[in-house]
Coordinates of N, CA and C in Angstrom, one line a residue:
M1 N 18.2 -9.5 5.2 CA 18.2 -9.0 6.6 C 17.6 -7.6 6.7
A2 N 16.7 -7.3 7.6 CA 16.2 -6.0 7.8 C 17.2 -5.0 8.3
T3 N 17.1 -3.8 7.8 CA 18.0 -2.7 8.3 C 17.3 -1.5 8.6
A4 N 17.4 -1.0 9.8 CA 16.8 0.3 10.2 C 17.6 1.4 9.5
I5 N 16.9 2.4 8.9 CA 17.6 3.4 8.2 C 17.4 4.7 8.9
P6 N 18.5 5.4 9.4 CA 18.3 6.7 10.1 C 18.0 7.7 9.0
T7 N 17.0 8.5 9.2 CA 16.7 9.6 8.3 C 16.4 10.9 9.0
S8 N 16.3 11.9 8.3 CA 15.9 13.2 8.9 C 14.4 13.4 8.9
I9 N 13.7 12.5 8.4 CA 12.2 12.7 8.3 C 11.6 12.0 9.6
S10 N 10.4 12.4 9.9 CA 9.8 12.0 11.2 C 9.5 10.5 11.3
Q11 N 9.2 9.9 10.2 CA 8.8 8.4 10.2 C 10.1 7.6 10.2
K12 N 9.9 6.3 10.4 CA 10.9 5.3 10.4 C 10.7 4.4 9.2
I13 N 11.8 4.0 8.5 CA 11.7 3.1 7.4 C 12.6 1.9 7.8
T14 N 12.1 0.7 7.6 CA 12.9 -0.5 7.7 C 13.1 -1.1 6.4
L15 N 14.3 -1.3 6.0 CA 14.7 -1.8 4.7 C 14.9 -3.3 4.7
Y16 N 14.3 -4.0 3.7 CA 14.5 -5.4 3.4 C 15.0 -5.5 2.0
P17 N 16.3 -5.5 1.8 CA 16.9 -5.5 0.5 C 16.5 -6.8 -0.3
A18 N 16.6 -6.7 -1.6 CA 16.4 -7.9 -2.4 C 17.4 -9.0 -2.0
E19 N 17.0 -10.2 -2.1 CA 17.9 -11.3 -1.6 C 19.2 -11.2 -2.4
D20 N 20.3 -11.7 -1.8 CA 21.7 -11.6 -2.3 C 21.9 -12.2 -3.7
R21 N 21.0 -13.2 -4.1 CA 21.2 -13.8 -5.4 C 20.8 -12.9 -6.5
F22 N 20.2 -11.7 -6.2 CA 19.8 -10.8 -7.3 C 20.9 -9.7 -7.4
F23 N 21.2 -9.3 -8.6 CA 22.3 -8.3 -8.9 C 21.8 -7.2 -9.7
G24 N 22.5 -6.1 -9.7 CA 22.2 -5.0 -10.5 C 21.1 -4.1 -10.0
P25 N 20.6 -3.2 -10.8 CA 19.5 -2.3 -10.4 C 18.3 -3.2 -10.1
R26 N 17.6 -2.9 -9.0 CA 16.4 -3.7 -8.7 C 15.2 -2.8 -8.5
P27 N 14.0 -3.2 -8.8 CA 12.8 -2.4 -8.4 C 12.7 -2.3 -6.9
A28 N 12.0 -1.3 -6.5 CA 11.8 -1.1 -5.0 C 10.3 -0.8 -4.8
V29 N 9.9 -1.1 -3.6 CA 8.5 -0.9 -3.2 C 8.4 -0.3 -1.8
L30 N 7.6 0.8 -1.7 CA 7.3 1.4 -0.4 C 6.1 0.6 0.2
V31 N 6.3 0.0 1.3 CA 5.3 -0.9 2.0 C 4.5 -0.1 3.0
L32 N 3.1 0.0 2.8 CA 2.3 0.8 3.7 C 1.3 -0.1 4.4
P33 N 1.6 -0.6 5.6 CA 0.6 -1.5 6.3 C -0.7 -0.8 6.5
G34 N -1.8 -1.6 6.8 CA -3.1 -1.1 7.1 C -3.2 -0.8 8.6
G35 N -4.3 -1.1 9.2 CA -4.5 -0.9 10.6 C -5.4 0.2 11.0
G36 N -6.1 0.8 10.1 CA -7.1 1.9 10.4 C -6.5 3.1 11.0
F37 N -5.2 3.4 10.7 CA -4.5 4.5 11.3 C -4.3 4.5 12.8
R38 N -4.5 3.2 13.3 CA -4.3 3.0 14.8 C -3.2 2.1 15.1
E39 N -2.8 1.2 14.1 CA -1.7 0.3 14.3 C -1.1 0.0 13.0
L40 N 0.0 -0.7 13.0 CA 0.7 -1.1 11.7 C 1.0 -2.6 11.8
P41 N 0.1 -3.4 11.4 CA 0.2 -4.9 11.6 C 1.5 -5.4 10.9
P42 N 2.4 -6.1 11.6 CA 3.6 -6.6 11.0 C 3.4 -7.5 9.9
H43 N 2.3 -8.3 9.8 CA 2.2 -9.2 8.7 C 1.9 -8.5 7.4
E44 N 1.5 -7.2 7.5 CA 1.3 -6.4 6.3 C 2.5 -5.5 6.0
G45 N 3.5 -5.6 6.9 CA 4.7 -4.8 6.7 C 5.9 -5.8 6.5
E46 N 6.4 -6.4 7.5 CA 7.5 -7.3 7.4 C 7.1 -8.5 6.5
G47 N 5.9 -9.0 6.7 CA 5.4 -10.1 5.9 C 5.5 -9.8 4.4
Y48 N 5.0 -8.7 4.0 CA 5.0 -8.3 2.6 C 6.5 -8.1 2.1
A49 N 7.3 -7.5 3.0 CA 8.6 -7.1 2.7 C 9.5 -8.4 2.4
R50 N 9.3 -9.4 3.2 CA 10.1 -10.6 3.0 C 9.7 -11.3 1.7
W51 N 8.4 -11.3 1.4 CA 7.9 -11.8 0.1 C 8.6 -11.0 -1.1
L52 N 8.5 -9.7 -1.0 CA 9.1 -8.9 -2.1 C 10.6 -9.1 -2.2
S53 N 11.3 -9.2 -1.1 CA 12.7 -9.4 -1.1 C 13.0 -10.7 -1.9
G54 N 12.2 -11.7 -1.7 CA 12.4 -13.0 -2.3 C 12.2 -13.0 -3.8
L55 N 11.4 -11.9 -4.3 CA 11.2 -11.7 -5.7 C 12.3 -10.9 -6.4
G56 N 13.2 -10.4 -5.6 CA 14.3 -9.5 -6.1 C 13.9 -8.1 -6.1
I57 N 13.0 -7.7 -5.1 CA 12.6 -6.3 -5.0 C 13.0 -5.8 -3.6
H58 N 13.6 -4.6 -3.6 CA 14.0 -3.9 -2.3 C 12.7 -3.4 -1.7
A59 N 12.4 -3.8 -0.5 CA 11.2 -3.4 0.2 C 11.5 -2.4 1.4
F60 N 10.8 -1.3 1.4 CA 10.9 -0.3 2.4 C 9.6 -0.2 3.2
V61 N 9.6 -0.7 4.4 CA 8.4 -0.6 5.3 C 8.4 0.7 6.0
L62 N 7.3 1.4 5.8 CA 7.1 2.7 6.4 C 6.2 2.7 7.7
S63 N 6.8 3.2 8.8 CA 5.9 3.4 10.0 C 5.4 4.9 9.9
Y64 N 4.3 5.1 9.2 CA 3.8 6.4 9.1 C 3.0 6.8 10.3
R65 N 2.8 8.1 10.5 CA 2.2 8.6 11.7 C 0.7 8.1 11.8
L66 N 0.3 7.8 13.0 CA -1.0 7.3 13.3 C -1.8 8.2 14.1
L67 N -3.1 7.9 14.3 CA -3.9 8.8 15.2 C -3.2 8.8 16.6
P68 N -3.3 10.0 17.3 CA -4.1 11.1 17.0 C -3.7 12.1 15.9
D69 N -2.5 11.8 15.3 CA -2.1 12.6 14.1 C -3.1 12.3 13.0
R70 N -3.6 13.3 12.3 CA -4.5 13.1 11.2 C -3.8 13.6 9.9
F71 N -4.5 13.5 8.8 CA -4.0 14.0 7.6 C -3.8 15.5 7.7
P72 N -2.7 16.0 7.0 CA -1.9 15.4 6.0 C -0.7 14.6 6.5
A73 N -0.6 14.4 7.9 CA 0.6 13.8 8.4 C 1.0 12.4 7.8
P74 N 0.1 11.4 7.7 CA 0.5 10.2 7.1 C 0.8 10.3 5.6
L75 N 0.1 11.2 4.9 CA 0.4 11.4 3.5 C 1.8 12.1 3.3
E76 N 2.1 13.0 4.2 CA 3.5 13.6 4.2 C 4.5 12.6 4.4
D77 N 4.3 11.6 5.3 CA 5.3 10.6 5.6 C 5.4 9.7 4.3
A78 N 4.3 9.3 3.7 CA 4.3 8.5 2.5 C 5.1 9.1 1.4
R79 N 4.9 10.4 1.2 CA 5.6 11.1 0.1 C 7.1 11.1 0.4
A80 N 7.4 11.4 1.7 CA 8.8 11.4 2.1 C 9.5 10.0 1.9
G81 N 8.7 9.0 2.1 CA 9.2 7.6 1.9 C 9.5 7.4 0.5
L82 N 8.7 7.8 -0.5 CA 9.0 7.7 -1.9 C 10.2 8.5 -2.3
D83 N 10.3 9.7 -1.8 CA 11.5 10.5 -2.1 C 12.7 9.8 -1.5
H84 N 12.7 9.3 -0.3 CA 13.8 8.6 0.2 C 14.3 7.5 -0.6
I85 N 13.4 6.7 -1.1 CA 13.8 5.6 -2.0 C 14.5 6.0 -3.2
R86 N 13.9 7.1 -3.8 CA 14.5 7.6 -5.1 C 15.8 8.4 -4.9
D87 N 15.9 9.0 -3.7 CA 17.1 9.8 -3.5 C 18.4 9.0 -3.4
G88 N 18.3 7.7 -3.0 CA 19.4 6.8 -3.0 C 20.3 6.9 -1.8
D89 N 19.9 7.6 -0.8 CA 20.8 7.7 0.4 C 21.0 6.3 1.1
H90 N 20.1 5.4 0.8 CA 20.2 4.0 1.4 C 21.3 3.2 0.7
G91 N 21.8 3.7 -0.4 CA 23.0 3.0 -1.0 C 22.7 1.9 -1.9
L92 N 21.4 1.6 -2.2 CA 21.0 0.6 -3.2 C 20.8 1.1 -4.6
D93 N 21.0 0.3 -5.5 CA 20.8 0.6 -6.9 C 19.3 0.3 -7.3
V94 N 18.5 1.4 -7.4 CA 17.1 1.2 -7.5 C 16.6 1.6 -8.9
G95 N 15.7 0.8 -9.4 CA 15.1 1.1 -10.7 C 13.7 1.7 -10.5
R96 N 12.7 1.0 -11.0 CA 11.3 1.5 -10.8 C 10.9 1.4 -9.4
V97 N 10.1 2.3 -9.0 CA 9.6 2.4 -7.6 C 8.1 2.3 -7.5
G98 N 7.6 1.3 -6.8 CA 6.2 1.1 -6.6 C 5.8 1.3 -5.2
V99 N 4.5 1.0 -4.9 CA 3.9 1.0 -3.6 C 3.0 -0.1 -3.4
I100 N 2.9 -0.7 -2.2 CA 1.9 -1.7 -1.8 C 1.2 -1.2 -0.6
G101 N -0.1 -1.2 -0.6 CA -0.9 -0.7 0.5 C -2.0 -1.6 0.8
S102 N -2.3 -1.8 2.1 CA -3.4 -2.7 2.6 C -4.4 -1.8 3.3
S103 N -5.7 -1.9 3.0 CA -6.7 -1.2 3.8 C -6.4 0.3 3.9
A104 N -6.2 0.8 5.1 CA -5.9 2.2 5.3 C -4.6 2.6 4.6
G105 N -3.6 1.6 4.6 CA -2.4 1.9 3.9 C -2.6 2.0 2.4
G106 N -3.7 1.3 1.9 CA -4.1 1.4 0.5 C -4.7 2.7 0.2
Q107 N -5.3 3.4 1.2 CA -5.8 4.7 0.9 C -4.6 5.7 0.7
L108 N -3.6 5.5 1.6 CA -2.4 6.3 1.4 C -1.7 6.0 0.0
A109 N -1.6 4.7 -0.3 CA -1.1 4.4 -1.6 C -1.9 5.1 -2.8
G110 N -3.2 5.1 -2.6 CA -4.0 5.7 -3.6 C -3.8 7.2 -3.8
L111 N -3.6 7.9 -2.6 CA -3.4 9.3 -2.7 C -2.0 9.6 -3.3
L112 N -1.1 8.7 -3.1 CA 0.2 8.8 -3.8 C 0.0 8.6 -5.3
M113 N -0.7 7.6 -5.7 CA -0.9 7.2 -7.1 C -1.6 8.4 -7.9
T114 N -2.5 9.0 -7.2 CA -3.3 10.1 -7.9 C -2.6 11.4 -7.8
G115 N -1.5 11.5 -7.0 CA -0.8 12.8 -6.8 C -1.7 13.9 -6.1
R116 N -2.6 13.4 -5.3 CA -3.5 14.3 -4.7 C -2.8 15.2 -3.7
V117 N -3.1 16.5 -3.8 CA -2.7 17.6 -2.9 C -3.9 18.1 -2.2
L118 N -4.0 18.0 -0.9 CA -5.2 18.3 -0.1 C -5.3 19.8 0.1
S119 N -6.5 20.3 0.2 CA -6.8 21.7 0.3 C -6.3 22.2 1.6
I120 N -6.0 21.4 2.6 CA -5.5 21.8 3.9 C -4.0 21.9 3.9
E121 N -3.3 21.6 2.8 CA -1.9 21.7 2.6 C -1.5 23.0 2.0
E122 N -0.3 23.4 2.3 CA 0.3 24.6 1.7 C 1.7 24.3 1.2
G123 N 1.9 24.9 0.0 CA 3.3 24.8 -0.6 C 3.6 23.5 -1.1
V124 N 2.7 22.6 -1.4 CA 2.9 21.3 -2.0 C 2.7 21.4 -3.5
T125 N 3.7 21.1 -4.3 CA 3.6 21.1 -5.7 C 4.3 19.8 -6.2
D126 N 3.8 19.2 -7.2 CA 4.4 18.1 -7.9 C 4.8 17.0 -6.9
P127 N 3.9 16.4 -6.1 CA 4.3 15.4 -5.2 C 4.8 14.2 -5.9
P128 N 5.6 13.4 -5.2 CA 6.1 12.1 -5.9 C 5.0 11.1 -6.1
R129 N 5.1 10.3 -7.1 CA 4.2 9.3 -7.4 C 4.8 8.0 -7.8
P130 N 4.2 6.9 -7.5 CA 4.8 5.6 -7.8 C 4.7 5.2 -9.2
D131 N 5.6 4.3 -9.6 CA 5.5 3.8 -11.0 C 4.6 2.6 -11.2
F132 N 4.2 1.9 -10.1 CA 3.3 0.8 -10.2 C 2.7 0.7 -8.7
A133 N 1.6 0.0 -8.6 CA 0.9 -0.1 -7.3 C 0.3 -1.5 -7.1
I134 N 0.3 -2.0 -5.9 CA -0.4 -3.2 -5.5 C -1.3 -2.8 -4.3
L135 N -2.6 -3.1 -4.5 CA -3.6 -2.6 -3.6 C -4.3 -3.9 -3.0
A136 N -4.1 -4.1 -1.7 CA -4.7 -5.2 -1.0 C -5.8 -4.8 -0.2
Y137 N -7.1 -5.2 -0.6 CA -8.3 -4.7 0.1 C -8.2 -3.3 0.6
A138 N -7.8 -2.4 -0.4 CA -7.4 -1.0 -0.1 C -8.6 -0.1 -0.2
L139 N -8.6 0.9 0.7 CA -9.7 1.9 0.7 C -9.7 2.7 -0.5
A140 N -10.8 2.8 -1.2 CA -10.9 3.5 -2.5 C -11.8 4.8 -2.3
D141 N -12.9 4.6 -1.5 CA -13.9 5.7 -1.4 C -14.5 5.6 0.0
L142 N -14.3 6.7 0.7 CA -14.8 6.8 2.1 C -16.4 6.6 2.1
D143 N -17.0 6.9 1.0 CA -18.5 6.7 1.0 C -18.9 5.2 1.1
L144 N -17.9 4.3 0.9 CA -18.2 2.9 1.0 C -18.0 2.4 2.4
L145 N -17.7 3.2 3.4 CA -17.6 2.8 4.8 C -18.8 3.3 5.6
P146 N -19.2 2.7 6.7 CA -20.3 3.2 7.5 C -20.0 4.6 8.0
P147 N -20.9 5.5 7.9 CA -20.7 6.9 8.4 C -20.0 7.1 9.7
P148 N -20.4 6.3 10.8 CA -19.8 6.4 12.1 C -18.3 6.1 12.0
V149 N -17.9 5.2 11.2 CA -16.5 4.8 11.0 C -15.7 6.0 10.4
V150 N -16.3 6.6 9.4 CA -15.7 7.7 8.7 C -15.6 8.9 9.6
E151 N -16.6 9.2 10.4 CA -16.6 10.3 11.3 C -15.5 10.1 12.4
N152 N -15.4 8.9 12.9 CA -14.3 8.6 13.9 C -12.9 8.7 13.3
L153 N -12.8 8.3 12.0 CA -11.5 8.3 11.4 C -11.1 9.8 11.0
L154 N -12.0 10.6 10.6 CA -11.7 11.9 10.0 C -11.8 13.0 11.1
G155 N -12.7 12.9 12.0 CA -12.9 14.0 13.0 C -13.3 15.3 12.3
D156 N -12.5 16.3 12.6 CA -12.9 17.6 12.0 C -12.5 17.7 10.5
L157 N -11.9 16.7 10.0 CA -11.6 16.7 8.5 C -12.7 16.1 7.7
L158 N -13.8 15.9 8.3 CA -15.0 15.3 7.5 C -15.3 16.2 6.3
P159 N -15.2 17.5 6.3 CA -15.5 18.3 5.1 C -14.7 18.0 3.9
I160 N -13.5 17.3 4.1 CA -12.7 17.0 2.9 C -12.7 15.5 2.7
K161 N -13.8 14.9 3.1 CA -13.9 13.4 2.9 C -13.7 13.0 1.4
D162 N -14.2 13.7 0.5 CA -14.0 13.4 -0.9 C -12.6 13.5 -1.4
E163 N -11.9 14.5 -0.9 CA -10.5 14.7 -1.2 C -9.7 13.5 -0.8
L164 N -10.1 12.8 0.3 CA -9.4 11.7 0.9 C -9.9 10.4 0.4
S165 N -10.7 10.4 -0.6 CA -11.2 9.2 -1.3 C -10.5 9.1 -2.6
P166 N -9.3 8.3 -2.7 CA -8.5 8.4 -3.9 C -9.1 8.0 -5.2
A167 N -10.0 7.0 -5.1 CA -10.6 6.6 -6.4 C -11.4 7.7 -7.1
K168 N -11.8 8.7 -6.4 CA -12.5 9.8 -7.0 C -11.6 10.7 -7.8
H169 N -10.3 10.5 -7.7 CA -9.3 11.4 -8.4 C -8.5 10.6 -9.4
V170 N -8.9 9.5 -9.8 CA -8.1 8.7 -10.8 C -8.3 9.3 -12.2
D171 N -7.1 9.4 -12.9 CA -7.2 9.8 -14.3 C -6.1 9.0 -15.0
A172 N -5.9 9.3 -16.3 CA -5.1 8.4 -17.1 C -3.6 8.5 -16.7
S173 N -3.2 9.4 -15.8 CA -1.8 9.5 -15.4 C -1.5 8.5 -14.3
V174 N -2.4 7.8 -13.7 CA -2.2 6.9 -12.6 C -1.4 5.7 -13.1
C175 N -0.6 5.1 -12.3 CA 0.3 4.0 -12.6 C -0.5 2.7 -12.8
P176 N 0.0 1.7 -13.5 CA -0.6 0.4 -13.6 C -0.8 -0.2 -12.2
T177 N -1.9 -0.9 -12.0 CA -2.3 -1.3 -10.6 C -2.8 -2.7 -10.6
F178 N -2.3 -3.5 -9.5 CA -2.8 -4.8 -9.2 C -3.7 -4.7 -8.0
V179 N -5.0 -5.2 -8.1 CA -6.0 -5.0 -7.0 C -6.4 -6.4 -6.6
W180 N -6.5 -6.7 -5.3 CA -7.1 -7.9 -4.8 C -7.9 -7.7 -3.5
A181 N -8.9 -8.6 -3.3 CA -9.6 -8.7 -2.1 C -10.3 -10.0 -2.0
T182 N -11.1 -10.3 -0.9 CA -11.8 -11.5 -0.8 C -13.3 -11.2 -0.8
A183 N -14.1 -12.2 -1.1 CA -15.5 -12.1 -1.1 C -16.1 -12.0 0.3
Q184 N -15.3 -12.4 1.3 CA -15.8 -12.4 2.7 C -15.4 -11.1 3.4
D185 N -14.9 -10.2 2.7 CA -14.4 -8.9 3.3 C -15.3 -7.8 3.0
P186 N -16.2 -7.4 4.0 CA -17.2 -6.4 3.7 C -16.7 -5.0 3.2
P187 N -15.6 -4.5 3.9 CA -15.1 -3.3 3.4 C -14.1 -3.5 2.2
G188 N -13.4 -4.6 2.1 CA -12.4 -4.8 1.1 C -13.0 -5.0 -0.3
L189 N -14.0 -5.8 -0.4 CA -14.6 -6.2 -1.7 C -15.2 -5.0 -2.4
P190 N -16.1 -4.2 -1.9 CA -16.6 -3.1 -2.6 C -15.6 -2.0 -3.0
N191 N -14.6 -1.9 -2.1 CA -13.5 -0.9 -2.4 C -12.6 -1.4 -3.5
A192 N -12.4 -2.7 -3.6 CA -11.6 -3.3 -4.7 C -12.3 -3.1 -6.0
L193 N -13.6 -3.4 -6.0 CA -14.4 -3.2 -7.2 C -14.5 -1.7 -7.6
E194 N -14.5 -0.8 -6.7 CA -14.5 0.6 -7.0 C -13.2 1.0 -7.6
W195 N -12.1 0.5 -7.0 CA -10.8 0.8 -7.6 C -10.7 0.3 -9.0
T196 N -11.2 -0.9 -9.3 CA -11.1 -1.4 -10.6 C -12.0 -0.6 -11.6
R197 N -13.2 -0.3 -11.1 CA -14.1 0.5 -12.0 C -13.4 1.9 -12.4
A198 N -12.9 2.6 -11.4 CA -12.3 3.9 -11.6 C -11.1 3.8 -12.5
L199 N -10.2 2.8 -12.3 CA -9.0 2.7 -13.1 C -9.3 2.3 -14.5
A200 N -10.3 1.3 -14.7 CA -10.6 0.9 -16.0 C -11.3 2.1 -16.8
A201 N -12.1 2.9 -16.1 CA -12.8 4.0 -16.7 C -11.8 5.0 -17.2
A202 N -10.6 5.1 -16.6 CA -9.6 6.1 -17.0 C -8.5 5.4 -17.9
A203 N -8.8 4.2 -18.3 CA -7.9 3.5 -19.2 C -6.5 3.2 -18.6
V204 N -6.5 3.1 -17.3 CA -5.3 2.7 -16.5 C -5.2 1.2 -16.5
P205 N -4.1 0.6 -16.9 CA -3.9 -0.9 -16.8 C -4.2 -1.4 -15.4
V206 N -5.1 -2.3 -15.2 CA -5.5 -2.8 -13.9 C -5.8 -4.3 -14.0
E207 N -5.4 -5.0 -13.0 CA -5.7 -6.4 -12.8 C -6.4 -6.7 -11.5
L208 N -7.6 -7.3 -11.5 CA -8.3 -7.5 -10.3 C -8.4 -9.0 -10.0
H209 N -8.2 -9.4 -8.7 CA -8.4 -10.8 -8.3 C -9.3 -10.8 -7.0
V210 N -10.4 -11.6 -7.0 CA -11.3 -11.7 -5.9 C -11.2 -13.2 -5.5
Y211 N -10.9 -13.4 -4.2 CA -10.8 -14.8 -3.7 C -12.0 -15.1 -2.8
P212 N -12.4 -16.3 -2.8 CA -13.7 -16.6 -2.0 C -13.5 -16.6 -0.5
D213 N -12.3 -16.9 0.0 CA -12.2 -17.0 1.5 C -11.2 -16.1 2.1
G214 N -11.5 -15.6 3.3 CA -10.6 -14.8 4.0 C -11.2 -13.5 4.5
S215 N -10.8 -13.1 5.7 CA -11.4 -11.8 6.3 C -10.5 -10.6 5.9
H216 N -11.0 -9.5 6.2 CA -10.3 -8.2 6.0 C -9.0 -8.3 6.8
G217 N -7.9 -7.8 6.2 CA -6.6 -7.8 6.9 C -5.8 -9.1 6.9
I218 N -6.1 -10.0 6.0 CA -5.5 -11.3 6.0 C -4.1 -11.3 5.5
G219 N -3.6 -10.2 4.8 CA -2.2 -10.1 4.4 C -1.9 -11.2 3.4
L220 N -0.7 -11.9 3.6 CA -0.3 -12.9 2.7 C -1.2 -14.1 2.7
A221 N -2.0 -14.3 3.7 CA -3.0 -15.4 3.9 C -2.2 -16.7 4.1
D222 N -1.0 -16.6 4.6 CA -0.2 -17.9 4.8 C -0.2 -18.3 6.3
G223 N -0.9 -17.5 7.1 CA -1.0 -17.9 8.5 C 0.3 -17.6 9.3
V224 N 1.3 -16.9 8.7 CA 2.5 -16.7 9.4 C 2.4 -15.4 10.2
E225 N 2.9 -15.4 11.5 CA 2.9 -14.3 12.4 C 4.2 -13.5 12.3
Y226 N 4.2 -12.2 12.5 CA 5.4 -11.4 12.6 C 5.3 -10.5 13.8
G227 N 6.4 -10.1 14.3 CA 6.4 -9.1 15.3 C 6.2 -9.6 16.7
G228 N 6.1 -11.0 16.9 CA 6.1 -11.5 18.2 C 4.7 -11.7 18.8
E229 N 3.7 -11.2 18.2 CA 2.4 -11.3 18.8 C 1.4 -11.7 17.7
P230 N 0.5 -12.6 18.0 CA -0.5 -13.0 17.0 C -1.5 -11.9 16.7
H231 N -1.8 -11.7 15.4 CA -2.8 -10.6 15.1 C -4.1 -11.3 14.8
R232 N -5.2 -10.6 15.1 CA -6.5 -11.2 15.0 C -6.9 -11.5 13.6
F233 N -6.3 -10.9 12.6 CA -6.7 -11.2 11.2 C -5.8 -12.2 10.5
I234 N -4.8 -12.7 11.2 CA -3.9 -13.7 10.6 C -4.6 -15.1 10.4
A235 N -4.6 -15.6 9.2 CA -5.2 -16.9 9.0 C -4.5 -17.5 7.8
R236 N -4.7 -18.8 7.6 CA -4.1 -19.5 6.5 C -5.2 -19.9 5.6
E237 N -5.2 -19.4 4.4 CA -6.1 -19.7 3.3 C -5.3 -20.0 2.1
P238 N -5.0 -21.2 1.8 CA -4.0 -21.5 0.7 C -4.4 -21.0 -0.6
H239 N -5.7 -21.0 -1.0 CA -6.1 -20.5 -2.3 C -5.9 -19.0 -2.3
T240 N -6.4 -18.3 -1.3 CA -6.2 -16.9 -1.2 C -4.8 -16.5 -1.2
A241 N -3.9 -17.3 -0.6 CA -2.5 -17.0 -0.6 C -1.9 -17.0 -2.0
S242 N -2.6 -17.6 -3.0 CA -2.0 -17.6 -4.3 C -2.0 -16.2 -5.0
W243 N -2.6 -15.2 -4.3 CA -2.6 -13.8 -4.8 C -1.1 -13.4 -5.1
T244 N -0.2 -13.9 -4.2 CA 1.2 -13.4 -4.4 C 1.8 -14.0 -5.7
T245 N 1.4 -15.2 -6.1 CA 1.8 -15.8 -7.4 C 1.3 -15.0 -8.5
A246 N 0.0 -14.7 -8.4 CA -0.7 -13.9 -9.5 C 0.0 -12.5 -9.6
C247 N 0.3 -11.9 -8.4 CA 0.9 -10.6 -8.4 C 2.3 -10.6 -9.0
A248 N 3.1 -11.6 -8.7 CA 4.4 -11.8 -9.3 C 4.3 -11.9 -10.8
A249 N 3.3 -12.6 -11.3 CA 3.2 -12.8 -12.7 C 2.8 -11.4 -13.3
W250 N 2.0 -10.6 -12.6 CA 1.6 -9.3 -13.1 C 2.8 -8.4 -13.1
L251 N 3.7 -8.5 -12.1 CA 4.9 -7.6 -12.1 C 5.8 -8.0 -13.3
R252 N 5.8 -9.2 -13.7 CA 6.6 -9.6 -14.9 C 5.9 -9.1 -16.1
R253 N 4.6 -9.2 -16.2 CA 3.9 -8.7 -17.4 C 4.1 -7.2 -17.6
E254 N 4.2 -6.4 -16.4 CA 4.4 -5.0 -16.5 C 5.8 -4.6 -16.7
G255 N 6.7 -5.6 -16.7 CA 8.1 -5.3 -16.9 C 8.9 -4.8 -15.7
V256 N 8.2 -4.9 -14.5 CA 8.9 -4.6 -13.3 C 9.9 -5.6 -12.9
L257 N 9.6 -6.9 -13.1 CA 10.5 -8.0 -12.9 C 10.8 -8.6 -14.3
A258 N 12.1 -9.1 -14.4 CA 12.4 -9.8 -15.7 C 11.9 -11.2 -15.6
D259 N 11.7 -11.8 -16.7 CA 11.2 -13.2 -16.8 C 12.3 -14.1 -16.2

């Protein structure tokens, strides 16, 4: 059952604890939906959270700040979300802490993974970083998007475009990562390939899956709606939906989940 967590930070977190059949310390995941910093699609938030809960993972869905708020606001929220999970004020027994991010949420996840501190920030040292990451058609490099899209997204932050391209900052300290996208996703596929290239070049453990069918933003690909309103990217693609099975196997291989 979802639980709204009151916090002193500006964003809201909704908690989906691991199902009751799981006991003891459990891994946890910060869930960062996509939406181009304009919306937070429930199927990439609650949908992912319910899947993770069924695996025995505590899921924390973050409603980070959207436009007109620009960076570093969403990154500040994401860092605060990781800190909140590790601080333990939620009352759960948490082990390893990971992140899952879709599209723009994947950009945030990537900035967390690399520990990037932006030149427009002051007083930020040793930001929190996840222990593992799941990237769903996640933004890796802003150079892979059409320039008008980048200009609209960044506004007066265009001079720090490279700083906001997380794949440009990958090194051997980045956590193990699971990456997936579909071949029918124009922004998702090249970014997934760039993530994989950058992680492999830095000798970071990475697993990539590319599925033939499905548009950008497809989420679990099971066609299930959340939040009371249909989303334009919701579709049912059974083969693509098997990414969750592959990801669960990867989580076991990485020792996040027990066999």
